[in-house]
């Protein structure tokens, strides 16, 4: 069965979907495709406001151009394809035709599709899969999901993974792992820093040209899993949201994820028939991550006091133009989707700013307010720097609001902007005070909390953390609760652990949740049709998600 057919069948069978904020899409191609547009020439244009990129196509590095722009998903393929807006659905078979878990999720056996081939014509075999998992086990910097691999073996042509502990919470992450060719990667001296500038994958596309501004992929004629209608993918890195929005509005870009302060006026109204957007939500969030390894942010009272004065509603309206679902509960769990997970003590709780309460908390913790300046217990003024990429208007506006909010406590903050690439490196290395950033998302709030609070993935400042915990949060109770949740054999045990995590998140405030994280995108139906929609939710529409390949394979030229 072809990929596109399998996708369509699942989409038709799907019933409901997560929150959709609007319906819409973007325009055709630029003048480069005179006469027919992208569909007629087989070109799909994609854009993102991340600024100039460095030539790096290492699929395992979250800071690579392949990850930032999303084209790694077109070159490398997973064992199975999951749907992040329906994470409990069974995944679509991909490089694996079947996988079986046993022994309380401590063992999984993969049966591979014997049709699979690499773009250079060589067969993709169980040896490649075994090599890939051993590569991740040996090099933690490539193991972005922090999977605790143990036994990795080929038995009877099948790949068998065993683990010392349950992988209940990591099921989707494991089956979504990129598989790389052994005959190429085994020759690499240091895969953790390898830029992989001539990537060879099993996917339907290969890299044609790379510049800091534009990356072009072309379809591989011999793709093992069917033919592609989209013959060329052009990724353009714009300097800011404004430039990316203009490109969408004028048709130079047909697919993007960019924040727009007035999406109807700036985008939809430019071509109401074809310009569309859809922003379903998962259980991940956006928020202000604190570097808890830096003074004075190592003091939980300061972090919690700041969380108590941030005006989430102002951020929702002014910074996010109501496009992202608002966070209304201090646990950070998006509602109503996360309602079943809320601990009794936080049901009905809200995030309404409480300046007097925050000042009282600070005073009790030894902070003093002198002449409008907050001083820490040692007498040093509290000054902070908030950082995010230049051009990310929603984040920059959000930081400005937070800066004004904490000024009420006597905290002097400044906003510093960087290139997206430099910011990504600094966040991973812990070189920041506080930054607006997203979290992981999953079938439960576990993934969100694990991304922020897990001591098992904690790295020292200066060592890149690809797996998360960018704020270097260290709390043994949180780490233990995360482990208990992951290894639980029954639902009551998981519930208890989840309630502990919520309490720690609220009381210790490793980050301030500011919005639910949508997995959305803007796109155009002028040249291409077959996009996921609320009525056909076969995948989240964002082109930097693992299912982006599924979307491209589902597209056909508009008539």
Coordinates of C-alpha atoms in Angstrom, one line a residue, residues 231-417:
X231 CA 9.1 17.2 -7.3
X232 CA 11.0 20.1 -5.5
X233 CA 10.9 21.6 -2.1
X234 CA 12.3 25.1 -1.6
X235 CA 12.9 26.2 2.0
X236 CA 13.6 29.9 2.6
X237 CA 14.9 31.3 5.9
X238 CA 13.4 34.8 6.4
X239 CA 14.9 37.3 8.8
X240 CA 11.7 37.9 10.8
X241 CA 8.0 37.3 11.1
X242 CA 7.2 40.3 9.0
X243 CA 9.2 39.2 6.0
X244 CA 7.8 35.6 6.3
X245 CA 4.2 37.0 6.5
X246 CA 4.7 39.1 3.4
X247 CA 6.0 36.1 1.5
X248 CA 2.9 34.1 2.5
X249 CA 0.5 37.0 1.6
X250 CA 2.1 37.5 -1.8
X251 CA 2.4 33.8 -2.6
X252 CA 6.1 33.5 -2.6
X253 CA 5.7 31.0 0.3
X254 CA 3.0 28.3 0.3
X255 CA 3.6 26.7 3.7
X256 CA 4.9 28.2 6.9
X257 CA 4.5 28.4 10.6
X258 CA 4.8 32.1 11.5
X259 CA 3.1 34.3 14.1
X260 CA 0.9 37.0 12.7
X261 CA -0.6 39.8 14.9
X262 CA -3.6 40.0 12.6
X263 CA -3.8 36.8 10.6
X264 CA -7.1 37.6 8.9
X265 CA -6.1 41.0 7.6
X266 CA -2.5 40.2 6.8
X267 CA -3.0 36.7 5.3
X268 CA -6.5 35.3 4.9
X269 CA -8.1 38.3 3.3
X270 CA -5.3 38.5 0.6
X271 CA -6.8 35.3 -1.0
X272 CA -9.8 34.1 1.0
X273 CA -10.3 31.2 -1.4
X274 CA -6.9 29.7 -0.9
X275 CA -5.2 31.2 2.1
X276 CA -5.8 29.0 5.1
X277 CA -4.4 28.2 8.5
X278 CA -5.1 25.6 11.1
X279 CA -3.7 25.6 14.6
X280 CA -4.5 22.4 16.5
X281 CA -3.1 22.0 20.0
X282 CA -1.3 19.3 21.8
X283 CA -0.3 19.1 25.5
X284 CA 2.9 21.1 25.1
X285 CA 3.2 24.7 26.2
X286 CA 5.2 27.9 25.6
X287 CA 6.8 29.6 28.6
X288 CA 9.6 31.6 30.2
X289 CA 12.3 29.1 31.0
X290 CA 14.6 30.2 33.9
X291 CA 18.2 29.3 34.1
X292 CA 18.0 27.9 37.6
X293 CA 21.8 27.4 37.8
X294 CA 22.4 31.1 37.7
X295 CA 22.0 33.5 40.6
X296 CA 19.5 34.9 41.6
X297 CA 17.3 32.6 39.6
X298 CA 18.5 29.6 41.7
X299 CA 16.1 30.9 44.3
X300 CA 12.7 29.3 43.9
X301 CA 10.9 32.2 45.8
X302 CA 12.1 34.7 43.1
X303 CA 10.9 32.4 40.3
X304 CA 7.5 31.8 41.9
X305 CA 7.0 35.5 42.7
X306 CA 7.7 36.3 39.0
X307 CA 5.2 33.6 37.9
X308 CA 2.6 35.2 40.2
X309 CA 2.8 38.6 38.5
X310 CA 2.9 37.7 34.9
X311 CA -0.2 38.7 33.0
X312 CA -1.0 35.7 30.8
X313 CA -4.1 37.2 29.4
X314 CA -2.2 40.3 28.2
X315 CA 0.3 37.9 26.5
X316 CA -2.6 36.0 25.0
X317 CA -4.2 39.1 23.5
X318 CA -1.2 41.4 22.8
X319 CA 1.6 39.0 22.1
X320 CA -0.2 36.1 20.5
X321 CA -3.2 37.9 19.0
X322 CA -5.4 35.1 20.5
X323 CA -3.9 32.7 18.0
X324 CA -2.5 30.4 20.7
X325 CA -4.8 28.9 23.4
X326 CA -4.5 30.8 26.7
X327 CA -3.0 29.2 29.8
X328 CA -5.3 29.7 32.7
X329 CA -4.0 27.2 35.3
X330 CA -0.8 27.6 37.3
X331 CA 0.2 23.9 36.6
X332 CA 0.7 24.9 32.9
X333 CA -1.6 22.1 31.8
X334 CA -3.6 23.3 28.8
X335 CA -7.4 23.2 29.4
X336 CA -9.8 21.7 28.7
X337 CA -7.7 18.9 27.1
X338 CA -5.7 18.4 30.2
X339 CA -8.6 18.6 32.7
X340 CA -8.5 14.9 33.5
X341 CA -4.9 15.2 34.7
X342 CA -5.3 18.1 37.1
X343 CA -4.7 17.4 40.8
X344 CA -7.7 18.2 43.1
X345 CA -5.8 21.1 44.7
X346 CA -5.4 22.9 41.4
X347 CA -8.9 22.4 40.0
X348 CA -10.3 25.8 39.8
X349 CA -7.0 27.5 40.3
X350 CA -6.2 30.4 38.0
X351 CA -3.2 32.5 36.8
X352 CA -4.7 35.9 37.7
X353 CA -1.7 38.2 38.7
X354 CA -1.2 38.6 42.4
X355 CA 1.3 41.4 43.0
X356 CA 0.7 41.8 46.8
X357 CA 1.1 38.0 47.2
X358 CA 4.3 38.0 45.2
X359 CA 5.8 40.8 47.3
X360 CA 4.9 39.0 50.5
X361 CA 6.5 35.8 49.3
X362 CA 9.7 37.7 48.4
X363 CA 9.9 39.4 51.8
X364 CA 9.5 36.1 53.6
X365 CA 12.4 34.7 51.5
X366 CA 14.7 37.6 52.5
X367 CA 14.4 39.9 49.5
X368 CA 14.1 43.6 50.2
X369 CA 12.6 46.5 48.2
X370 CA 14.7 49.7 48.5
X371 CA 13.8 52.7 46.4
X372 CA 11.8 50.6 44.0
X373 CA 14.8 48.2 43.5
X374 CA 14.5 44.6 44.5
X375 CA 17.5 43.2 46.3
X376 CA 18.3 39.6 46.9
X377 CA 19.1 38.2 50.4
X378 CA 22.8 39.2 49.9
X379 CA 21.8 42.8 49.1
X380 CA 22.5 42.6 45.4
X381 CA 19.9 44.3 43.0
X382 CA 18.0 41.8 40.9
X383 CA 18.7 42.4 37.3
X384 CA 17.8 40.0 34.5
X385 CA 18.2 39.6 30.7
X386 CA 15.5 38.0 28.7
X387 CA 16.6 36.6 25.3
X388 CA 14.9 35.4 22.1
X389 CA 15.5 35.5 18.4
X390 CA 15.1 38.8 16.6
X391 CA 12.0 38.9 14.5
X392 CA 10.0 36.4 16.6
X393 CA 7.4 39.1 17.3
X394 CA 5.2 37.0 19.5
X395 CA 8.0 36.1 21.8
X396 CA 9.6 39.6 21.8
X397 CA 6.2 41.2 22.6
X398 CA 5.7 38.6 25.3
X399 CA 9.1 39.4 26.9
X400 CA 8.3 43.1 26.9
X401 CA 5.0 42.3 28.8
X402 CA 6.9 40.1 31.3
X403 CA 9.5 42.8 31.7
X404 CA 6.8 45.3 32.6
X405 CA 5.1 42.8 34.9
X406 CA 8.2 42.1 37.0
X407 CA 9.1 45.8 37.2
X408 CA 6.2 45.9 39.7
X409 CA 8.4 43.8 42.0
X410 CA 11.4 46.0 41.6
X411 CA 13.1 43.7 39.1
X412 CA 15.1 45.5 36.3
X413 CA 15.0 43.3 33.2
X414 CA 16.2 44.0 29.6
X415 CA 15.3 42.2 26.4
X416 CA 18.2 41.0 24.2
X417 CA 17.7 39.6 20.7

